[in-house]
Coordinates of C-alpha atoms in Angstrom, one line a residue:
M1 CA -33.9 2.9 47.7
K2 CA -30.2 2.4 48.3
T3 CA -30.3 -0.9 46.4
F4 CA -32.1 0.8 43.5
L5 CA -29.5 3.6 43.4
L6 CA -26.7 1.1 43.6
T7 CA -28.1 -0.8 40.7
I8 CA -28.4 2.3 38.6
A9 CA -24.8 3.3 39.5
T10 CA -23.6 -0.1 38.6
L11 CA -25.3 -0.1 35.2
I12 CA -23.9 3.3 34.4
S13 CA -20.4 2.2 35.4
V14 CA -20.6 -0.9 33.3
S15 CA -22.0 1.0 30.3
T16 CA -19.2 3.6 30.6
F17 CA -16.5 0.9 30.8
A18 CA -18.0 -0.8 27.8
Q19 CA -18.0 2.4 25.8
K20 CA -14.4 3.2 26.7
N21 CA -13.4 -0.3 25.8
F22 CA -15.1 0.0 22.4
D23 CA -13.5 3.4 21.7
T24 CA -10.1 2.0 22.6
E25 CA -10.4 -1.1 20.4
M26 CA -11.9 1.0 17.6
S27 CA -9.0 3.4 17.6
K28 CA -6.5 0.5 17.5
S29 CA -8.3 -1.1 14.6
L30 CA -8.3 2.2 12.6
A31 CA -4.6 2.7 13.3
E32 CA -3.8 -0.8 12.1
W33 CA -6.1 -0.5 9.0
K34 CA -4.3 2.7 7.9
Q35 CA -1.0 0.8 8.1
T36 CA -2.0 -2.6 6.6
N37 CA -5.4 -2.1 4.9
S38 CA -6.6 -5.2 6.8
S39 CA -10.2 -5.0 7.8
A40 CA -10.1 -8.2 9.9
N41 CA -10.3 -6.2 13.2
F42 CA -13.5 -4.4 12.0
E43 CA -15.1 -7.8 11.3
Q44 CA -14.2 -9.0 14.8
L45 CA -15.4 -5.7 16.4
S46 CA -18.7 -5.9 14.6
K47 CA -19.2 -9.3 16.3
D48 CA -18.0 -8.1 19.7
F49 CA -20.1 -4.9 19.6
P50 CA -23.1 -5.8 17.5
N51 CA -25.0 -2.6 18.5
E52 CA -22.2 -0.2 17.3
W53 CA -22.4 1.0 13.7
L54 CA -18.8 2.1 13.2
P55 CA -17.1 -1.4 12.8
K56 CA -19.7 -2.3 10.2
Y57 CA -19.2 1.0 8.5
Y58 CA -15.5 0.7 8.2
L59 CA -15.7 -2.9 7.2
A60 CA -18.0 -2.1 4.3
F61 CA -15.9 1.1 3.5
S62 CA -12.8 -1.0 3.3
E63 CA -14.4 -3.6 1.0
V64 CA -15.7 -0.8 -1.3
L65 CA -12.4 1.1 -1.4
S66 CA -10.4 -2.1 -2.4
T67 CA -12.4 -2.4 -5.6
F68 CA -11.2 0.9 -7.0
E69 CA -7.6 -0.3 -7.2
N70 CA -8.0 -4.1 -7.5
K71 CA -8.0 -5.4 -11.1
N72 CA -9.4 -8.8 -10.2
A73 CA -13.1 -8.6 -11.2
E74 CA -14.0 -11.8 -9.3
E75 CA -12.6 -10.5 -6.0
N76 CA -14.2 -7.1 -6.6
Y77 CA -17.7 -8.5 -7.1
K78 CA -17.2 -10.7 -4.0
N79 CA -16.2 -7.7 -1.9
L80 CA -19.0 -5.6 -3.2
D81 CA -21.6 -8.3 -2.4
E82 CA -20.2 -8.4 1.2
A83 CA -20.3 -4.6 1.4
K84 CA -23.9 -4.5 0.1
T85 CA -25.1 -6.9 2.8
I86 CA -23.5 -4.8 5.5
I87 CA -24.7 -1.5 4.1
E88 CA -28.3 -2.7 3.8
A89 CA -28.2 -3.8 7.5
L90 CA -26.7 -0.4 8.5
Q91 CA -29.4 1.5 6.6
A92 CA -32.1 -0.5 8.3
D93 CA -30.9 0.6 11.7
N94 CA -29.6 4.1 10.8
L95 CA -32.1 5.7 8.4
M96 CA -31.0 9.3 9.1
N97 CA -27.2 8.8 9.2
P98 CA -25.6 10.9 6.4
E99 CA -22.3 8.9 6.6
I100 CA -24.2 5.7 5.7
L101 CA -26.0 7.4 2.9
N102 CA -22.6 8.6 1.6
L103 CA -21.2 5.0 2.0
K104 CA -24.0 3.6 -0.1
A105 CA -23.4 6.2 -2.8
L106 CA -19.8 5.2 -2.8
Y107 CA -20.7 1.5 -3.1
L108 CA -23.0 2.2 -6.1
T109 CA -20.2 4.2 -7.7
A110 CA -17.9 1.2 -7.3
E111 CA -20.6 -0.9 -9.0
I112 CA -20.4 1.5 -12.0
V113 CA -16.6 1.3 -12.1
Q114 CA -16.9 -2.5 -12.4
N115 CA -19.6 -2.5 -15.0
P116 CA -20.3 1.0 -16.5
M117 CA -22.4 -0.2 -19.4
Q118 CA -24.9 -2.0 -17.1
K119 CA -24.7 0.1 -13.9
G120 CA -24.1 3.6 -15.2
A121 CA -27.6 4.6 -16.2
E122 CA -29.1 2.5 -13.4
N123 CA -27.1 3.8 -10.5
T124 CA -26.4 7.4 -11.4
P125 CA -29.8 8.9 -10.4
I126 CA -29.8 6.9 -7.2
I127 CA -26.3 8.1 -6.2
Q128 CA -27.3 11.7 -6.8
Q129 CA -30.4 11.2 -4.7
L130 CA -28.4 9.7 -1.9
Y131 CA -26.0 12.6 -1.7
A132 CA -28.9 15.0 -2.0
K133 CA -30.6 13.3 1.0
S134 CA -27.4 13.3 2.9
L135 CA -26.9 17.0 2.3
M136 CA -30.5 17.7 3.4
L137 CA -29.8 16.0 6.7
N138 CA -26.5 17.8 7.2
P139 CA -25.5 20.5 4.6
S140 CA -22.2 20.9 6.4
N141 CA -21.0 17.3 6.0
P142 CA -17.8 17.6 3.9
R143 CA -18.0 14.1 2.6
S144 CA -21.5 14.7 1.2
V145 CA -20.5 17.9 -0.5
L146 CA -17.3 16.4 -1.9
G147 CA -18.9 13.0 -2.8
L148 CA -21.6 14.6 -5.0
A149 CA -19.1 17.0 -6.6
E150 CA -16.6 14.3 -7.4
F151 CA -19.3 12.0 -8.8
N152 CA -20.5 14.8 -11.1
I153 CA -17.0 15.7 -12.2
N154 CA -16.3 12.1 -13.2
L155 CA -19.7 11.9 -14.9
A156 CA -18.8 14.9 -17.0
N157 CA -16.0 12.9 -18.6
Y158 CA -18.8 11.1 -20.5
S159 CA -21.6 13.7 -20.6
G160 CA -19.4 16.8 -21.3
A161 CA -21.3 18.8 -18.6
D162 CA -20.0 22.0 -17.1
I163 CA -18.2 21.2 -13.8
T164 CA -17.6 24.8 -12.7
Q165 CA -20.1 24.6 -9.8
D166 CA -18.9 21.2 -8.9
C167 CA -15.3 22.4 -8.6
K168 CA -16.6 25.3 -6.4
N169 CA -18.2 22.7 -4.2
V170 CA -15.0 20.8 -4.0
K171 CA -13.3 24.0 -2.8
K172 CA -16.2 24.5 -0.4
S173 CA -15.7 21.0 1.0
L174 CA -12.1 21.9 2.1
A175 CA -13.5 24.6 4.4
L176 CA -16.0 22.2 5.7
F177 CA -13.2 19.6 6.4
D178 CA -11.3 22.2 8.4
A179 CA -14.4 22.9 10.5
D180 CA -15.5 19.3 10.8
Q181 CA -15.5 17.9 14.3
P182 CA -16.6 14.3 14.1
K183 CA -17.1 12.3 17.3
K184 CA -14.4 9.9 18.3
N185 CA -13.6 7.4 15.5
E186 CA -16.4 8.7 13.3
P187 CA -15.6 9.2 9.6
K188 CA -13.3 12.1 8.8
W189 CA -11.7 11.0 5.5
G190 CA -11.8 13.0 2.3
K191 CA -9.8 16.1 2.6
D192 CA -6.8 14.7 0.6
R193 CA -9.2 13.7 -2.1
A194 CA -10.6 17.2 -2.3
E195 CA -7.1 18.7 -2.6
S196 CA -6.3 16.3 -5.4
L197 CA -9.3 17.2 -7.4
L198 CA -8.6 20.9 -7.0
N199 CA -5.0 20.4 -8.2
N200 CA -6.0 18.2 -11.1
Q201 CA -9.5 18.2 -12.6
C202 CA -10.4 21.6 -11.3
K203 CA -7.0 23.3 -11.8
T204 CA -7.9 25.1 -15.0
I205 CA -11.4 25.9 -13.9
L206 CA -11.1 27.8 -10.6

């Protein structure tokens, strides 16, 4: 019995140490990424901790974000291909994670930006469905509320649709950001984007 209890205690100790080590390394990688935009550490962490979803999430997130500012189409398609592979693997293991659904919606939005004529009609209903599913899983997720609202606002530039409700949802997301309490190192981005939308696209509406 003593041997059994000792074994259990050892396993718990090792597991706790590994989690603390991961949390520390993840925090360092996020801090460096915010300063340098380098995603190299996320790639290494995804190899060192293959069962953790956050390094893969931030690696794909970084790849997708880069395409919104980069004017090099060849680089952007390469980054999107890499992000797609990561996101598909994440989805396979995390079917009910709203953050990964939001990430896929953002990826599909980036595809539209690169090729609006081909991807606009194809991706739009999928993006809206992804955000809807994310909101069904967690109606209080600010990135889900903001993501759908911002997508609809941008879509209205071409469709001419009324964005009053979408701007109200952007405002709603600000309150959700203030109440949001993600676990350590989990996604918490988006509040600055909501503030920007309210001060620009939604300024004359609300």
